[in-house]
Amino acid sequence: MSKLQGNTPEQSEKNDSLNRSLSHGQLTMIAMGLALGTGLFLGSSSAIKIAGPGAILSYAIGSMIAATIAACAGEMSVRHPVQGGFGTIASRYLNPFSGYLTRWAYWACTVPLAGAELVAVGHYMAYWFPDVPLAVFVALFGAIILVLNLVSVKSFGALEFLLSSIKVSAVIVFMVIGVLLVFVGLPGHAAAGTANLVNDGGFLPNGPASIWISMAVVMFSFGGVEMISLSAAEAKDPARSVATSVKAMIWRLSTFYVVSMAIILCLVPWQTAAQNSELTESPFVLVFSELGIPFAADIMNFVVLVAALSGANASLYAATRLLHALGSDRMAPAVAARTSSRGVPVVALLISFTGVVVATVMAVAKIGDIFALLMALVTLCILIVWVMILLTYQAYKKDQGDASSFTVLGGRVTAGLALAGVLATLAAMFMLPGSGVQESIMVGIVFFVLISIGYAISSKVKGGYERPDLDAMHADEDTNAAQH
């Protein structure tokens, strides 16, 4: 439903409502699908290389920032469970341009990310089937997630629940075995203790500043926590489900990341854990191998494959919902707002998937440095989105106070600290050698200039944009969803 000035009655009657069919568990797992990904299973070594055992603190700080972002987005979505989530809410509490910029930035983040995750799936399959062309697996799994997203949001939610459950189970098993190895010991393995946390140069071998610098790596492991806001518009009971899901996600993320890092660094010398760049050298594989578990690399290959497929699935979902919301507000082609009889935004899905295909082809064919530039844009856009969520929350609290049934502990103060953390992360990127910061900034400037020009032209043609009436949107969406 558009909140654009000058909408015609015919436009208002178009079928653009989503279907409320996501359960509590599915809503949580959708957000976990991106937040609990390959960044934990494979990317943790990069943070360990920078901060040594101090990476435990980096992940602890990162999880608190991520939890605050999720909680802020969640509180606003409990009060306003509308399509477009945090982007639509930004249009109301900041201004329409902020909502436009936030949603296009997130779309530009999730589309290349979905492509990158599909390529990763292809590489993981090639671990077992090296003679099969990479493009075959990429096309196969791409078609699978497209079909499941086309069928209904329930089929998407069911797949995401399954994939995320596998990841969560793998991490829980790892933590249980790891804690036993550290403090109790197992047959053939004496208790390792915590000596490795201070060996090889102490707990902070590269100095206290390394905690800050490693945040530039750590924070991107948490990308996806904000997705719970997008899913609220399709939850059966958004007020209850979002609150429950945010609480569950907060403790799961903080526990999984921090405990996993602590176990790895207790069992494996940090310099060894920091050397991995391949699957067989992953800190998780090293721990499984230490136990003498056969096929440790195969087990972990399956887990990271699931993580990548889950990430691609969740990214495509997020891109589709953002484009659908932009179409509803006439900030993208209005046809993107159309939904099927099952409440699936088919046109927005197909447009987003086309973008995923283009990004995937660039990655597989290695066309110049274009794909690298796209991923640089992803890096910048996710930080911009987090900043906008936290700024929106500040304005929301000033306007609404504690109107939501779920509130963030500390409110605006906590959000302010999280905002400082995100800005510090952006600054830390400049300290990473070869991090592509300059490329990120340049590509980001070009992108934001282009979409700003697009907004100016669209606003002039449409006669300007109003701040949306979120309460009216929620009431209308409930009515339309009930009719489905």
CSV table of C-alpha atoms in Angstrom, one decimal:
chain,number,residue,atom,x,y,z
A,1,MET,CA,0.0,0.0,0.0
A,2,SER,CA,1.5,3.3,-1.0
A,3,LYS,CA,1.8,6.3,1.2
A,4,LEU,CA,2.7,8.4,-1.8
A,5,GLN,CA,0.8,11.6,-2.5
A,6,GLY,CA,-1.5,11.4,-5.4
A,7,ASN,CA,-2.3,7.7,-5.3
A,8,THR,CA,-5.3,6.8,-7.4
A,9,PRO,CA,-8.1,4.6,-6.0
A,10,GLU,CA,-7.2,2.0,-8.6
A,11,GLN,CA,-3.6,1.8,-7.2
A,12,SER,CA,-4.9,1.5,-3.7
A,13,GLU,CA,-7.0,-1.5,-4.6
A,14,LYS,CA,-4.1,-3.5,-6.1
A,15,ASN,CA,-3.2,-6.7,-4.4
A,16,ASP,CA,0.1,-5.9,-2.7
A,17,SER,CA,-0.3,-7.5,0.7
A,18,LEU,CA,1.9,-10.1,2.2
A,19,ASN,CA,0.7,-13.3,3.9
A,20,ARG,CA,1.1,-13.6,7.7
A,21,SER,CA,2.2,-17.3,8.0
A,22,LEU,CA,5.6,-17.4,9.7
A,23,SER,CA,5.7,-19.1,13.1
A,24,HIS,CA,7.8,-18.1,16.1
A,25,GLY,CA,10.6,-20.6,15.3
A,26,GLN,CA,10.7,-19.7,11.6
A,27,LEU,CA,11.0,-16.0,12.4
A,28,THR,CA,14.0,-16.6,14.7
A,29,MET,CA,15.7,-18.9,12.2
A,30,ILE,CA,15.3,-16.5,9.3
A,31,ALA,CA,17.4,-14.0,11.1
A,32,MET,CA,19.8,-16.7,12.3
A,33,GLY,CA,20.1,-17.8,8.7
A,34,LEU,CA,22.4,-14.9,7.9
A,35,ALA,CA,23.8,-14.1,11.4
A,36,LEU,CA,25.0,-17.6,12.0
A,37,GLY,CA,26.9,-18.3,8.8
A,38,THR,CA,30.3,-19.0,7.3
A,39,GLY,CA,31.7,-16.0,9.3
A,40,LEU,CA,31.7,-18.2,12.4
A,41,PHE,CA,32.8,-21.5,10.8
A,42,LEU,CA,35.5,-20.2,8.5
A,43,GLY,CA,36.0,-16.4,9.0
A,44,SER,CA,36.9,-16.6,12.7
A,45,SER,CA,40.6,-17.3,11.9
A,46,SER,CA,40.9,-13.8,10.5
A,47,ALA,CA,39.9,-12.2,13.8
A,48,ILE,CA,42.1,-14.6,15.7
A,49,LYS,CA,45.1,-13.6,13.5
A,50,ILE,CA,44.6,-10.0,14.4
A,51,ALA,CA,43.7,-10.2,18.1
A,52,GLY,CA,45.0,-13.6,19.2
A,53,PRO,CA,43.0,-14.9,22.2
A,54,GLY,CA,41.6,-11.4,22.6
A,55,ALA,CA,39.3,-12.3,19.7
A,56,ILE,CA,37.0,-13.7,22.5
A,57,LEU,CA,36.5,-10.1,23.7
A,58,SER,CA,36.0,-8.9,20.1
A,59,TYR,CA,33.2,-11.4,19.6
A,60,ALA,CA,31.7,-10.5,23.0
A,61,ILE,CA,31.6,-6.8,22.1
A,62,GLY,CA,30.4,-7.6,18.6
A,63,SER,CA,27.6,-9.8,19.9
A,64,MET,CA,26.4,-7.0,22.2
A,65,ILE,CA,26.4,-4.5,19.4
A,66,ALA,CA,24.6,-6.9,17.1
A,67,ALA,CA,22.1,-7.8,19.8
A,68,THR,CA,21.3,-4.1,20.3
A,69,ILE,CA,20.7,-3.6,16.6
A,70,ALA,CA,18.4,-6.6,16.5
A,71,ALA,CA,16.6,-5.5,19.7
A,72,CYS,CA,16.1,-1.9,18.4
A,73,ALA,CA,14.8,-3.2,15.1
A,74,GLY,CA,12.7,-5.6,17.0
A,75,GLU,CA,11.2,-3.1,19.4
A,76,MET,CA,10.2,-0.8,16.5
A,77,SER,CA,8.7,-3.8,14.6
A,78,VAL,CA,6.7,-5.0,17.5
A,79,ARG,CA,5.1,-1.5,17.5
A,80,HIS,CA,5.0,-1.3,13.7
A,81,PRO,CA,5.0,-4.8,12.0
A,82,VAL,CA,4.8,-3.3,8.5
A,83,GLN,CA,6.2,-4.4,5.1
A,84,GLY,CA,9.7,-3.0,4.5
A,85,GLY,CA,10.5,-3.2,8.2
A,86,PHE,CA,13.1,-0.9,9.5
A,87,GLY,CA,13.3,0.9,6.1
A,88,THR,CA,9.6,1.8,6.1
A,89,ILE,CA,9.8,2.8,9.8
A,90,ALA,CA,12.8,5.1,8.9
A,91,SER,CA,10.5,6.9,6.4
A,92,ARG,CA,8.1,7.7,9.2
A,93,TYR,CA,10.5,8.7,12.0
A,94,LEU,CA,13.4,10.3,10.0
A,95,ASN,CA,12.1,11.2,6.5
A,96,PRO,CA,11.0,9.5,3.3
A,97,PHE,CA,14.5,9.8,1.8
A,98,SER,CA,16.0,8.0,4.7
A,99,GLY,CA,13.5,5.1,4.2
A,100,TYR,CA,14.3,5.1,0.5
A,101,LEU,CA,18.1,5.1,1.0
A,102,THR,CA,18.0,2.4,3.8
A,103,ARG,CA,15.9,0.0,1.7
A,104,TRP,CA,17.9,0.4,-1.5
A,105,ALA,CA,21.1,0.1,0.5
A,106,TYR,CA,20.0,-3.2,2.0
A,107,TRP,CA,18.7,-4.5,-1.4
A,108,ALA,CA,22.1,-3.7,-2.8
A,109,CYS,CA,23.7,-5.5,0.1
A,110,THR,CA,21.6,-8.7,-0.1
A,111,VAL,CA,21.6,-9.3,-3.8
A,112,PRO,CA,25.4,-9.7,-4.3
A,113,LEU,CA,25.6,-11.5,-1.0
A,114,ALA,CA,23.1,-14.1,-2.2
A,115,GLY,CA,25.2,-14.5,-5.3
A,116,ALA,CA,28.3,-14.9,-3.3
A,117,GLU,CA,26.7,-17.5,-1.1
A,118,LEU,CA,25.5,-19.6,-4.1
A,119,VAL,CA,29.0,-19.6,-5.5
A,120,ALA,CA,30.3,-20.7,-2.1
A,121,VAL,CA,27.7,-23.6,-2.2
A,122,GLY,CA,29.1,-24.6,-5.6
A,123,HIS,CA,32.7,-24.7,-4.2
A,124,TYR,CA,31.6,-26.7,-1.2
A,125,MET,CA,29.9,-29.3,-3.5
A,126,ALA,CA,33.0,-29.4,-5.6
A,127,TYR,CA,34.9,-30.6,-2.5
A,128,TRP,CA,33.1,-33.9,-3.0
A,129,PHE,CA,32.5,-33.7,-6.8
A,130,PRO,CA,35.5,-32.0,-8.3
A,131,ASP,CA,34.8,-33.1,-11.8
A,132,VAL,CA,31.4,-31.4,-12.0
A,133,PRO,CA,31.5,-27.8,-13.3
A,134,LEU,CA,30.9,-25.2,-10.6
A,135,ALA,CA,28.1,-23.6,-12.7
A,136,VAL,CA,26.0,-26.8,-12.5
A,137,PHE,CA,25.8,-26.7,-8.7
A,138,VAL,CA,25.3,-22.9,-8.6
A,139,ALA,CA,22.4,-23.2,-11.1
A,140,LEU,CA,20.9,-26.2,-9.3
A,141,PHE,CA,20.8,-24.7,-5.8
A,142,GLY,CA,19.8,-21.3,-7.2
A,143,ALA,CA,16.8,-22.9,-8.9
A,144,ILE,CA,15.9,-24.6,-5.6
A,145,ILE,CA,15.8,-21.5,-3.5
A,146,LEU,CA,14.0,-19.6,-6.3
A,147,VAL,CA,11.2,-22.2,-6.5
A,148,LEU,CA,10.8,-22.4,-2.7
A,149,ASN,CA,10.5,-18.7,-2.4
A,150,LEU,CA,8.0,-18.6,-5.3
A,151,VAL,CA,5.7,-21.2,-3.8
A,152,SER,CA,4.9,-19.4,-0.5
A,153,VAL,CA,6.5,-17.8,2.5
A,154,LYS,CA,5.7,-20.9,4.5
A,155,SER,CA,7.9,-23.0,2.2
A,156,PHE,CA,10.7,-20.5,2.5
A,157,GLY,CA,10.3,-20.4,6.3
A,158,ALA,CA,10.3,-24.2,6.4
A,159,LEU,CA,13.6,-24.5,4.4
A,160,GLU,CA,15.2,-21.8,6.5
A,161,PHE,CA,14.1,-23.5,9.7
A,162,LEU,CA,15.7,-26.8,8.6
A,163,LEU,CA,19.0,-25.2,7.4
A,164,SER,CA,19.4,-23.1,10.5
A,165,SER,CA,18.5,-25.9,12.8
A,166,ILE,CA,21.4,-28.0,11.3
A,167,LYS,CA,23.8,-25.1,11.9
A,168,VAL,CA,22.6,-24.5,15.4
A,169,SER,CA,22.8,-28.2,16.2
A,170,ALA,CA,26.3,-28.4,14.8
A,171,VAL,CA,27.4,-25.5,17.0
A,172,ILE,CA,25.7,-27.0,20.1
A,173,VAL,CA,27.4,-30.3,19.6
A,174,PHE,CA,30.7,-28.5,19.1
A,175,MET,CA,30.3,-26.5,22.3
A,176,VAL,CA,29.3,-29.6,24.4
A,177,ILE,CA,32.3,-31.6,23.2
A,178,GLY,CA,34.6,-28.6,23.5
A,179,VAL,CA,33.6,-27.8,27.1
A,180,LEU,CA,34.3,-31.4,28.0
A,181,LEU,CA,37.6,-31.3,26.3
A,182,VAL,CA,38.6,-28.1,28.1
A,183,PHE,CA,37.5,-28.8,31.7
A,184,VAL,CA,36.9,-32.6,32.0
A,185,GLY,CA,38.7,-34.4,29.3
A,186,LEU,CA,37.5,-37.4,27.3
A,187,PRO,CA,38.9,-40.9,26.8
A,188,GLY,CA,42.4,-40.5,25.3
A,189,HIS,CA,42.3,-36.8,25.9
A,190,ALA,CA,43.2,-35.1,29.2
A,191,ALA,CA,41.5,-31.8,30.1
A,192,ALA,CA,43.2,-29.1,28.0
A,193,GLY,CA,42.6,-26.3,30.5
A,194,THR,CA,42.9,-22.6,29.6
A,195,ALA,CA,46.7,-22.3,29.3
A,196,ASN,CA,46.5,-21.6,25.6
A,197,LEU,CA,44.7,-18.4,26.3
A,198,VAL,CA,47.9,-16.9,27.8
A,199,ASN,CA,50.6,-18.8,26.0
A,200,ASP,CA,52.4,-17.4,22.9
A,201,GLY,CA,52.5,-13.8,24.0
A,202,GLY,CA,49.7,-13.6,26.5
A,203,PHE,CA,45.9,-12.9,26.1
A,204,LEU,CA,46.5,-9.8,24.0
A,205,PRO,CA,49.7,-10.7,22.0
A,206,ASN,CA,49.2,-7.8,19.6
A,207,GLY,CA,48.1,-5.2,22.2
A,208,PRO,CA,44.7,-3.8,23.3
A,209,ALA,CA,44.2,-2.0,20.0
A,210,SER,CA,43.9,-5.3,18.3
A,211,ILE,CA,40.5,-5.8,19.8
A,212,TRP,CA,39.3,-2.7,18.1
A,213,ILE,CA,40.9,-3.5,14.7
A,214,SER,CA,39.6,-7.0,14.7
A,215,MET,CA,36.1,-5.6,15.1
A,216,ALA,CA,36.3,-4.7,11.3
A,217,VAL,CA,36.3,-8.5,10.7
A,218,VAL,CA,34.1,-9.6,13.6
A,219,MET,CA,31.1,-7.4,13.0
A,220,PHE,CA,30.4,-8.7,9.5
A,221,SER,CA,29.8,-12.2,11.0
A,222,PHE,CA,26.6,-10.7,12.5
A,223,GLY,CA,25.1,-9.4,9.3
A,224,GLY,CA,21.5,-10.5,9.2
A,225,VAL,CA,20.3,-9.8,12.7
A,226,GLU,CA,18.3,-6.9,11.3
A,227,MET,CA,16.2,-9.2,9.1
A,228,ILE,CA,13.8,-10.0,11.9
A,229,SER,CA,12.3,-6.6,11.3
A,230,LEU,CA,11.6,-7.5,7.6
A,231,SER,CA,9.9,-10.8,8.6
A,232,ALA,CA,7.5,-9.1,11.1
A,233,ALA,CA,5.1,-8.2,8.3
A,234,GLU,CA,4.6,-12.0,7.6
A,235,ALA,CA,4.5,-13.3,11.1
A,236,LYS,CA,1.3,-14.9,12.3
A,237,ASP,CA,1.4,-13.0,15.6
A,238,PRO,CA,4.0,-10.2,15.0
A,239,ALA,CA,3.9,-8.6,18.5
A,240,ARG,CA,4.5,-11.9,20.3
A,241,SER,CA,6.7,-13.5,17.6
A,242,VAL,CA,9.2,-10.7,17.1
A,243,ALA,CA,9.7,-10.1,20.9
A,244,THR,CA,10.2,-13.9,21.4
A,245,SER,CA,12.5,-14.2,18.4
A,246,VAL,CA,14.7,-11.2,19.4
A,247,LYS,CA,15.2,-12.5,22.9
A,248,ALA,CA,16.1,-16.0,21.6
A,249,MET,CA,18.4,-14.6,19.0
A,250,ILE,CA,20.3,-12.4,21.4
A,251,TRP,CA,21.3,-15.1,23.8
A,252,ARG,CA,22.0,-17.6,21.0
A,253,LEU,CA,24.3,-15.3,19.1
A,254,SER,CA,26.2,-14.2,22.2
A,255,THR,CA,26.5,-17.7,23.5
A,256,PHE,CA,27.4,-19.4,20.2
A,257,TYR,CA,30.1,-16.9,19.1
A,258,VAL,CA,31.8,-16.2,22.4
A,259,VAL,CA,31.7,-19.8,23.7
A,260,SER,CA,32.9,-21.2,20.4
A,261,MET,CA,35.8,-18.8,20.2
A,262,ALA,CA,36.8,-19.5,23.8
A,263,ILE,CA,36.7,-23.3,23.2
A,264,ILE,CA,38.8,-23.0,20.0
A,265,LEU,CA,41.4,-20.8,21.7
A,266,CYS,CA,41.6,-23.1,24.7
A,267,LEU,CA,42.1,-26.2,22.6
A,268,VAL,CA,44.3,-24.9,19.8
A,269,PRO,CA,47.2,-22.4,20.1
A,270,TRP,CA,46.1,-19.2,18.6
A,271,GLN,CA,48.8,-19.0,16.1
A,272,THR,CA,47.7,-22.3,14.7
A,273,ALA,CA,44.0,-21.3,14.6
A,274,ALA,CA,45.0,-18.1,12.8
A,275,GLN,CA,46.6,-19.9,9.9
A,276,ASN,CA,43.5,-21.3,8.3
A,277,SER,CA,42.3,-20.1,5.0
A,278,GLU,CA,41.0,-23.4,3.7
A,279,LEU,CA,38.2,-25.7,5.0
A,280,THR,CA,40.6,-28.4,6.2
A,281,GLU,CA,42.4,-25.8,8.4
A,282,SER,CA,39.2,-24.3,9.9
A,283,PRO,CA,39.4,-23.9,13.7
A,284,PHE,CA,36.3,-26.2,13.9
A,285,VAL,CA,37.9,-28.9,11.8
A,286,LEU,CA,41.1,-28.6,13.9
A,287,VAL,CA,39.1,-29.3,17.0
A,288,PHE,CA,37.2,-32.3,15.5
A,289,SER,CA,40.5,-33.7,14.1
A,290,GLU,CA,42.0,-33.4,17.6
A,291,LEU,CA,39.3,-35.8,18.8
A,292,GLY,CA,40.2,-38.2,16.1
A,293,ILE,CA,36.8,-38.0,14.6
A,294,PRO,CA,36.9,-39.5,11.1
A,295,PHE,CA,35.8,-37.3,8.2
A,296,ALA,CA,36.1,-34.1,10.2
A,297,ALA,CA,36.6,-32.0,7.1
A,298,ASP,CA,33.6,-33.7,5.4
A,299,ILE,CA,31.4,-33.0,8.4
A,300,MET,CA,32.4,-29.4,8.4
A,301,ASN,CA,32.1,-29.1,4.6
A,302,PHE,CA,28.5,-30.1,5.0
A,303,VAL,CA,27.9,-27.6,7.8
A,304,VAL,CA,29.4,-24.7,5.9
A,305,LEU,CA,27.5,-25.8,2.8
A,306,VAL,CA,24.3,-25.6,4.8
A,307,ALA,CA,25.4,-22.2,6.2
A,308,ALA,CA,26.0,-20.8,2.7
A,309,LEU,CA,22.7,-22.1,1.3
A,310,SER,CA,20.9,-20.7,4.3
A,311,GLY,CA,22.6,-17.4,3.7
A,312,ALA,CA,21.6,-17.3,0.0
A,313,ASN,CA,18.0,-18.2,0.8
A,314,ALA,CA,17.7,-15.6,3.5
A,315,SER,CA,19.4,-12.9,1.4
A,316,LEU,CA,17.0,-13.5,-1.5
A,317,TYR,CA,14.1,-13.3,0.8
A,318,ALA,CA,15.3,-10.0,2.3
A,319,ALA,CA,16.0,-8.4,-1.1
A,320,THR,CA,12.6,-9.4,-2.3
A,321,ARG,CA,10.8,-7.9,0.7
A,322,LEU,CA,12.7,-4.6,0.4
A,323,LEU,CA,11.9,-4.2,-3.3
A,324,HIS,CA,8.3,-5.1,-2.6
A,325,ALA,CA,8.1,-2.4,0.0
A,326,LEU,CA,9.8,0.1,-2.3
A,327,GLY,CA,7.3,-0.7,-5.0
A,328,SER,CA,4.4,-0.3,-2.5
A,329,ASP,CA,5.7,3.2,-1.7
A,330,ARG,CA,6.3,3.9,-5.4
A,331,MET,CA,10.0,4.3,-4.8
A,332,ALA,CA,10.6,1.5,-7.2
A,333,PRO,CA,8.4,0.4,-10.2
A,334,ALA,CA,4.9,-0.1,-8.8
A,335,VAL,CA,4.7,-3.6,-10.4
A,336,ALA,CA,7.2,-4.8,-7.7
A,337,ALA,CA,4.5,-4.4,-5.2
A,338,ARG,CA,2.3,-7.0,-6.8
A,339,THR,CA,1.8,-10.3,-4.9
A,340,SER,CA,0.4,-13.7,-5.8
A,341,SER,CA,-2.7,-15.3,-4.3
A,342,ARG,CA,-0.3,-16.8,-1.8
A,343,GLY,CA,1.0,-13.4,-0.7
A,344,VAL,CA,4.4,-13.9,-2.5
A,345,PRO,CA,5.8,-10.7,-4.1
A,346,VAL,CA,6.6,-12.6,-7.4
A,347,VAL,CA,7.8,-9.6,-9.5
A,348,ALA,CA,10.0,-8.3,-6.7
A,349,LEU,CA,11.4,-11.9,-6.3
A,350,LEU,CA,12.1,-12.3,-10.0
A,351,ILE,CA,13.8,-8.9,-10.3
A,352,SER,CA,15.9,-9.6,-7.2
A,353,PHE,CA,16.8,-13.1,-8.4
A,354,THR,CA,17.9,-11.6,-11.8
A,355,GLY,CA,20.3,-9.4,-9.8
A,356,VAL,CA,21.5,-12.5,-8.0
A,357,VAL,CA,22.1,-14.3,-11.3
A,358,VAL,CA,24.1,-11.3,-12.7
A,359,ALA,CA,26.2,-11.2,-9.5
A,360,THR,CA,26.7,-15.0,-9.6
A,361,VAL,CA,27.8,-14.9,-13.3
A,362,MET,CA,30.3,-12.2,-12.5
A,363,ALA,CA,31.7,-14.3,-9.6
A,364,VAL,CA,31.9,-17.5,-11.6
A,365,ALA,CA,33.3,-16.0,-14.8
A,366,LYS,CA,35.6,-13.7,-12.9
A,367,ILE,CA,34.7,-10.7,-15.1
A,368,GLY,CA,37.3,-8.1,-14.2
A,369,ASP,CA,37.1,-6.8,-10.7
A,370,ILE,CA,33.3,-6.1,-10.9
A,371,PHE,CA,32.3,-8.8,-8.4
A,372,ALA,CA,35.0,-7.6,-6.0
A,373,LEU,CA,33.6,-4.1,-6.2
A,374,LEU,CA,30.1,-5.4,-5.5
A,375,MET,CA,31.3,-7.1,-2.4
A,376,ALA,CA,33.0,-3.9,-1.4
A,377,LEU,CA,29.6,-2.2,-1.7
A,378,VAL,CA,28.1,-4.9,0.5
A,379,THR,CA,30.6,-4.1,3.2
A,380,LEU,CA,29.7,-0.4,3.2
A,381,CYS,CA,26.0,-0.8,2.8
A,382,ILE,CA,25.5,-3.1,5.8
A,383,LEU,CA,27.2,-0.5,8.0
A,384,ILE,CA,25.0,2.3,6.6
A,385,VAL,CA,21.9,0.2,7.2
A,386,TRP,CA,22.9,-0.4,10.8
A,387,VAL,CA,23.6,3.3,11.3
A,388,MET,CA,20.2,4.1,9.9
A,389,ILE,CA,18.4,1.6,12.1
A,390,LEU,CA,20.0,3.0,15.2
A,391,LEU,CA,19.3,6.6,14.2
A,392,THR,CA,15.7,5.7,13.4
A,393,TYR,CA,15.4,4.1,16.9
A,394,GLN,CA,16.6,7.3,18.5
A,395,ALA,CA,13.9,9.3,16.7
A,396,TYR,CA,11.3,6.6,17.4
A,397,LYS,CA,12.0,6.6,21.2
A,398,LYS,CA,11.8,10.4,21.3
A,399,ASP,CA,8.4,10.2,19.6
A,400,GLN,CA,6.9,7.0,21.0
A,401,GLY,CA,8.6,6.5,24.3
A,402,ASP,CA,7.9,3.0,25.6
A,403,ALA,CA,4.8,2.4,23.3
A,404,SER,CA,6.0,-1.1,22.4
A,405,SER,CA,5.3,-4.1,24.5
A,406,PHE,CA,9.0,-5.1,24.0
A,407,THR,CA,11.6,-2.5,24.9
A,408,VAL,CA,15.4,-2.4,24.7
A,409,LEU,CA,17.2,-2.3,28.1
A,410,GLY,CA,18.7,1.2,28.4
A,411,GLY,CA,16.7,2.5,25.4
A,412,ARG,CA,18.4,5.4,23.6
A,413,VAL,CA,21.5,5.2,25.7
A,414,THR,CA,22.1,1.6,24.7
A,415,ALA,CA,21.4,2.4,21.1
A,416,GLY,CA,23.8,5.3,21.2
A,417,LEU,CA,26.6,3.0,22.5
A,418,ALA,CA,25.8,0.6,19.7
A,419,LEU,CA,25.9,3.4,17.1
A,420,ALA,CA,29.4,4.4,18.5
A,421,GLY,CA,30.4,0.8,18.1
A,422,VAL,CA,29.3,0.6,14.4
A,423,LEU,CA,31.1,3.9,13.7
A,424,ALA,CA,34.2,2.5,15.4
A,425,THR,CA,34.0,-0.6,13.2
A,426,LEU,CA,33.9,1.6,10.1
A,427,ALA,CA,37.0,3.4,11.4
A,428,ALA,CA,38.7,0.1,12.1
A,429,MET,CA,38.4,-0.9,8.5
A,430,PHE,CA,41.0,1.7,7.6
A,431,MET,CA,43.5,-0.1,9.8
A,432,LEU,CA,43.2,-3.4,8.0
A,433,PRO,CA,45.9,-3.9,5.3
A,434,GLY,CA,44.3,-4.8,2.0
A,435,SER,CA,40.8,-4.4,3.3
A,436,GLY,CA,39.5,-2.6,0.2
A,437,VAL,CA,38.3,0.3,2.2
A,438,GLN,CA,39.0,2.8,-0.5
A,439,GLU,CA,37.2,0.7,-3.1
A,440,SER,CA,34.2,0.4,-0.6
A,441,ILE,CA,34.1,4.1,-0.2
A,442,MET,CA,34.4,5.0,-3.9
A,443,VAL,CA,31.8,2.4,-5.0
A,444,GLY,CA,29.5,3.4,-2.1
A,445,ILE,CA,29.7,7.1,-3.1
A,446,VAL,CA,28.8,6.3,-6.7
A,447,PHE,CA,25.9,4.1,-5.6
A,448,PHE,CA,24.5,6.6,-3.1
A,449,VAL,CA,24.8,9.4,-5.6
A,450,LEU,CA,22.9,7.4,-8.2
A,451,ILE,CA,20.1,6.4,-6.0
A,452,SER,CA,19.8,9.9,-4.6
A,453,ILE,CA,19.4,11.2,-8.1
A,454,GLY,CA,16.8,8.6,-8.7
A,455,TYR,CA,15.0,9.7,-5.5
A,456,ALA,CA,15.1,13.4,-6.6
A,457,ILE,CA,13.7,12.6,-10.1
A,458,SER,CA,11.0,10.2,-8.7
A,459,SER,CA,9.9,12.6,-6.0
A,460,LYS,CA,9.6,15.4,-8.6
A,461,VAL,CA,7.6,13.2,-11.0
A,462,LYS,CA,5.4,11.8,-8.2
A,463,GLY,CA,4.8,15.1,-6.5
A,464,GLY,CA,6.7,14.3,-3.4
A,465,TYR,CA,6.5,11.6,-0.7
A,466,GLU,CA,4.6,11.7,2.6
A,467,ARG,CA,5.7,10.1,5.8
A,468,PRO,CA,3.8,6.8,6.0
A,469,ASP,CA,1.0,6.3,8.5
A,470,LEU,CA,2.3,3.1,10.0
A,471,ASP,CA,-0.7,2.4,12.2
A,472,ALA,CA,-3.0,2.6,9.2
A,473,MET,CA,-0.5,0.4,7.2
A,474,HIS,CA,-0.6,-2.2,9.9
A,475,ALA,CA,-4.4,-2.3,10.1
A,476,ASP,CA,-4.7,-2.6,6.4
A,477,GLU,CA,-2.1,-5.3,6.2
A,478,ASP,CA,-3.9,-7.3,8.9
A,479,THR,CA,-7.1,-7.0,6.9
A,480,ASN,CA,-5.5,-8.0,3.7
A,481,ALA,CA,-3.6,-10.9,5.3
A,482,ALA,CA,-6.9,-12.2,6.8
A,483,GLN,CA,-8.5,-12.2,3.4
A,484,HIS,CA,-5.7,-14.4,2.0
